[in-house]
Short mmCIF file of C-alpha atoms in Angstrom, two decimals:
data_model
loop_
_atom_site.label_atom_id
_atom_site.label_comp_id
_atom_site.label_asym_id
_atom_site.label_seq_id
_atom_site.Cartn_x
_atom_site.Cartn_y
_atom_site.Cartn_z
CA MET A 16 37.62 -6.09 -0.41
CA ASN A 17 35.69 -5.25 -3.63
CA ASN A 18 32.98 -2.82 -2.85
CA ASP A 19 30.87 -4.53 -5.83
CA LYS A 20 30.47 -7.72 -3.85
CA ILE A 21 28.82 -6.01 -0.85
CA THR A 22 26.75 -3.51 -2.71
CA ILE A 23 24.29 -3.25 -5.65
CA GLU A 24 22.87 -0.53 -7.43
CA CYS A 25 19.47 0.94 -6.70
CA THR A 26 17.18 0.52 -9.63
CA CYS A 27 15.50 3.77 -8.97
CA CYS A 28 17.98 6.16 -7.85
CA LYS A 29 20.81 4.34 -8.93
CA LYS A 30 23.24 4.80 -5.92
CA ARG A 31 24.77 1.81 -4.46
CA ILE A 32 23.73 0.55 -1.56
CA SER A 33 23.84 -2.66 0.69
CA LYS A 34 23.12 -6.15 -0.57
CA LYS A 35 21.53 -6.78 2.72
CA VAL A 36 18.71 -4.42 2.64
CA ALA A 37 14.96 -4.67 1.11
CA PHE A 38 14.39 -1.18 0.43
CA CYS A 39 16.71 1.69 -0.67
CA THR A 40 17.72 3.71 2.19
CA LEU A 41 18.11 6.74 -0.11
CA CYS A 42 14.73 6.42 -1.91
CA GLY A 43 12.63 3.95 -0.54
CA ALA A 44 12.36 1.48 -3.42
CA ASP A 45 12.23 -2.06 -3.52
CA VAL A 46 15.01 -3.94 -4.48
CA ARG A 47 15.04 -7.19 -3.65
CA GLY A 48 14.32 -8.20 -7.11
CA SER A 49 12.06 -11.33 -5.96
CA SER A 50 8.82 -9.58 -7.69
CA LYS A 51 10.84 -9.26 -11.14
CA GLU A 52 9.09 -11.30 -13.57
CA ASP A 53 9.34 -11.85 -17.24
CA VAL A 54 7.46 -9.30 -18.81
CA SER A 55 8.34 -10.43 -22.43
CA GLU A 56 5.97 -13.58 -22.46
CA SER A 57 2.62 -13.54 -23.59
CA LEU A 58 -0.29 -12.11 -21.67
CA GLN A 59 -4.13 -11.21 -21.68
CA CYS A 60 -5.52 -8.59 -20.31
CA PRO A 61 -7.55 -9.52 -16.95
CA LYS A 62 -10.28 -6.87 -17.93
CA CYS A 63 -11.09 -7.28 -21.40
CA CYS A 64 -9.05 -10.43 -22.59
CA SER A 65 -7.06 -8.46 -24.99
CA LYS A 66 -3.52 -8.91 -25.72
CA LEU A 67 -1.02 -7.14 -23.35
CA GLU A 68 1.92 -5.72 -24.99
CA LEU A 69 5.41 -4.77 -23.89
CA VAL A 70 5.88 -0.97 -23.52
CA SER A 71 8.34 1.11 -21.85
CA TYR A 72 7.24 3.92 -19.04
CA ARG A 73 10.00 5.82 -17.47
CA GLY A 74 12.80 3.34 -18.25
CA LYS A 75 10.94 0.20 -16.98
CA SER A 76 9.09 -2.48 -18.72
CA ILE A 77 5.15 -2.74 -18.18
CA ASN A 78 2.39 -4.32 -20.10
CA LYS A 79 -0.22 -2.22 -21.73
CA CYS A 80 -3.40 -3.64 -22.82
CA THR A 81 -3.80 -2.90 -26.63
CA SER A 82 -7.78 -2.62 -26.18
CA CYS A 83 -8.87 -0.88 -23.10
CA HIS A 84 -5.45 0.40 -22.39
CA GLY A 85 -5.05 -0.76 -19.09
CA LEU A 86 -1.84 -1.33 -17.37
CA TRP A 87 -0.22 -4.38 -15.83
CA LEU A 88 2.96 -3.82 -13.71
CA ASP A 89 5.16 -6.56 -11.57
CA LEU A 90 5.50 -5.30 -7.88
CA GLU A 91 8.45 -3.91 -8.32
CA ASN A 92 8.20 -1.84 -10.99
CA PHE A 93 4.92 -0.26 -9.25
CA GLN A 94 7.05 0.26 -6.08
CA ILE A 95 9.31 2.16 -7.91
CA LEU A 96 7.12 4.11 -10.13
CA THR A 97 4.76 5.27 -6.80
CA THR A 98 7.98 6.63 -4.93
CA GLU A 99 8.08 9.78 -3.81
CA HIS A 100 11.43 10.19 -5.46
CA ASP A 101 10.33 8.74 -9.03
CA VAL A 102 7.24 11.27 -8.83
CA ASN A 103 9.30 14.29 -7.87
CA ASN A 104 11.74 13.74 -10.73
CA ASP A 105 9.04 13.45 -13.43
CA PRO A 106 8.31 17.07 -14.86
CA ASN A 107 5.02 15.80 -16.63
CA ILE A 108 3.54 15.13 -13.27
CA SER A 109 1.61 18.30 -11.38
CA GLY A 110 0.54 18.22 -7.70
CA LEU A 111 -3.32 19.04 -8.89
CA TYR A 112 -5.02 15.78 -8.06
CA LYS A 113 -8.86 15.82 -7.39
CA LYS A 114 -10.32 13.14 -5.99
CA GLY A 115 -12.79 11.46 -8.08
CA SER A 116 -16.29 10.39 -7.24
CA TRP A 117 -16.79 6.80 -6.14
CA ASN A 118 -18.63 4.78 -9.00
CA ASP A 119 -16.64 1.90 -8.88
CA GLU A 120 -18.10 -1.21 -10.19
CA LEU A 121 -17.05 -4.08 -8.31
CA LYS A 122 -15.92 -6.91 -10.12
CA TYR A 123 -12.98 -9.25 -9.07
CA ILE A 124 -10.67 -9.99 -11.97
CA LYS A 125 -7.92 -12.69 -12.31
CA CYS A 126 -3.91 -12.52 -12.24
CA PRO A 127 -2.97 -12.56 -15.99
CA ARG A 128 -0.16 -14.86 -14.74
CA CYS A 129 -1.52 -17.02 -11.65
CA LYS A 130 -5.12 -16.78 -13.09
CA ASN A 131 -6.28 -16.15 -9.38
CA ILE A 132 -8.71 -13.72 -8.33
CA MET A 133 -6.83 -10.18 -7.17
CA ASN A 134 -7.67 -8.34 -4.25
CA ARG A 135 -9.15 -4.61 -4.77
CA LYS A 136 -8.08 -2.13 -2.85
CA ASN A 137 -7.88 1.87 -2.11
CA PHE A 138 -4.11 3.03 -2.82
CA ALA A 139 -2.98 4.52 0.22
CA ASP A 140 -6.30 4.25 1.67
CA ILE A 141 -7.56 7.67 0.51
CA SER A 142 -6.36 8.30 -2.96
CA GLY A 143 -10.09 6.60 -3.84
CA ILE A 144 -8.11 5.11 -6.83
CA ILE A 145 -9.09 1.30 -6.52
CA ILE A 146 -6.22 -0.87 -7.91
CA ASP A 147 -6.41 -4.68 -8.52
CA GLU A 148 -3.41 -6.26 -6.80
CA CYS A 149 -2.05 -10.36 -6.92
CA SER A 150 0.27 -9.89 -3.94
CA ASN A 151 2.65 -12.43 -5.73
CA HIS A 152 3.02 -11.10 -9.14
CA GLY A 153 1.64 -7.51 -9.65
CA ILE A 154 -0.84 -4.67 -10.10
CA PHE A 155 -3.61 -3.74 -12.43
CA LEU A 156 -4.67 -0.41 -13.58
CA ASP A 157 -7.21 1.12 -15.32
CA ALA A 158 -6.18 3.35 -18.30
CA GLY A 159 -5.27 6.82 -16.83
CA GLU A 160 -5.10 5.41 -12.95
CA LEU A 161 -1.02 5.21 -13.15
CA LYS A 162 -1.38 9.10 -13.96
CA ARG A 163 -3.69 9.70 -11.15
CA ILE A 164 -1.81 7.74 -8.58
CA ARG A 165 1.48 9.76 -9.66
CA GLU A 166 -0.79 13.10 -9.19
CA PHE A 167 -1.94 12.00 -5.91
CA ILE A 168 1.80 11.32 -4.90
CA ALA A 169 2.88 14.77 -6.01
CA GLY A 170 0.27 16.50 -4.12
CA GLY A 171 1.43 14.96 -1.11
CA GLY A 172 -0.89 12.02 -0.84
CA LEU A 173 1.14 9.89 0.82
CA GLU A 174 2.25 12.23 3.61
CA LYS A 175 -1.84 12.66 4.24
CA ALA A 176 -2.45 9.29 4.36
CA SER A 177 0.31 8.60 6.72
CA ASP A 178 -0.67 11.34 8.99
CA LYS A 179 -4.12 9.50 8.89
CA LYS A 180 -3.00 6.26 10.26
CA LEU A 181 -1.18 8.25 12.76
CA GLY A 182 -3.99 9.65 13.73
CA GLN A 183 -6.03 6.40 14.01
CA HIS A 184 -3.58 5.12 15.85
CA THR A 185 -3.30 8.07 18.39
CA GLU A 186 -7.18 7.79 19.06
CA GLN A 187 -7.00 3.95 19.30
CA LEU A 188 -4.32 4.08 22.25
CA ARG A 189 -6.98 6.73 23.48
CA MET A 190 -9.60 4.23 23.72
CA LEU A 191 -7.60 1.72 25.21
CA GLU A 192 -6.54 4.33 27.95
CA ARG A 193 -9.80 4.89 28.43
CA ALA A 194 -11.33 1.41 28.72
CA LYS A 195 -8.26 1.11 31.01
CA SER A 196 -9.36 3.64 33.42
CA HIS A 197 -12.78 2.07 33.32
CA GLN A 198 -11.85 -1.28 34.12
CA ALA A 199 -9.69 -0.15 37.08
CA LEU A 200 -12.86 2.20 38.30
CA MET A 201 -14.92 -1.11 38.32
CA ASN A 202 -12.46 -3.29 39.95
CA ARG A 203 -12.07 -0.57 42.95
CA LEU A 204 -16.16 -0.34 43.12
CA MET A 205 -16.03 -4.05 43.32
CA HIS A 206 -13.49 -4.24 45.63
CA PHE A 207 -15.53 -1.71 47.95
CA TRP A 208 -18.63 -3.47 47.75
CA ASP A 209 -16.81 -6.90 48.56
CA LYS A 210 -15.68 -5.23 52.08
CA LYS A 211 -19.17 -4.13 52.46
CA ARG A 212 -21.18 -6.84 52.15
CA TRP A 213 -18.23 -8.74 54.21
CA LEU A 214 -19.24 -6.05 57.26
CA PHE A 215 -22.86 -6.78 56.65
CA ASP A 216 -22.80 -10.35 56.98
CA ASP A 217 -20.48 -9.98 60.03
#
């Protein structure tokens, strides 16, 4: 059987993997291709309405605003450019990330493709870098944010975010155990007083 019929080449690490997987088993990149867009079409910057021009970044086609220099990336390219594998193979990215002050202006912008309002989220929950995301089409980043995200990742940010989530889940389990113990105690007390009342009534 021809191996090319059952495998594909990962767009990130270039290794051959099964066609059945959604993410590369070697580097974690999204290989579904469902988020791939025609980046050659004319798009407007969702922030300042200037033209988005096609540029290349680490071999990926992304759109850059000609005025504010914000970046529009489709979901697949954003996934690839924010993997530890890609970041750690970039000699221009250091792990010297410093979390900036939180002075973000609350302003929602529209997806340049579907024109729906995009969601605002803190990348990896702890980075302090607010990104605008359309779950169907892509991510908009202000000027310099892609580099800051990659520095955050190079400095072990994703691992720290994972540790924080694990800690939160552990605390939630502890709270559930405490609630369960409290409920069991209340049930025993109610059962005890029911017996006392039955004896007293007799």
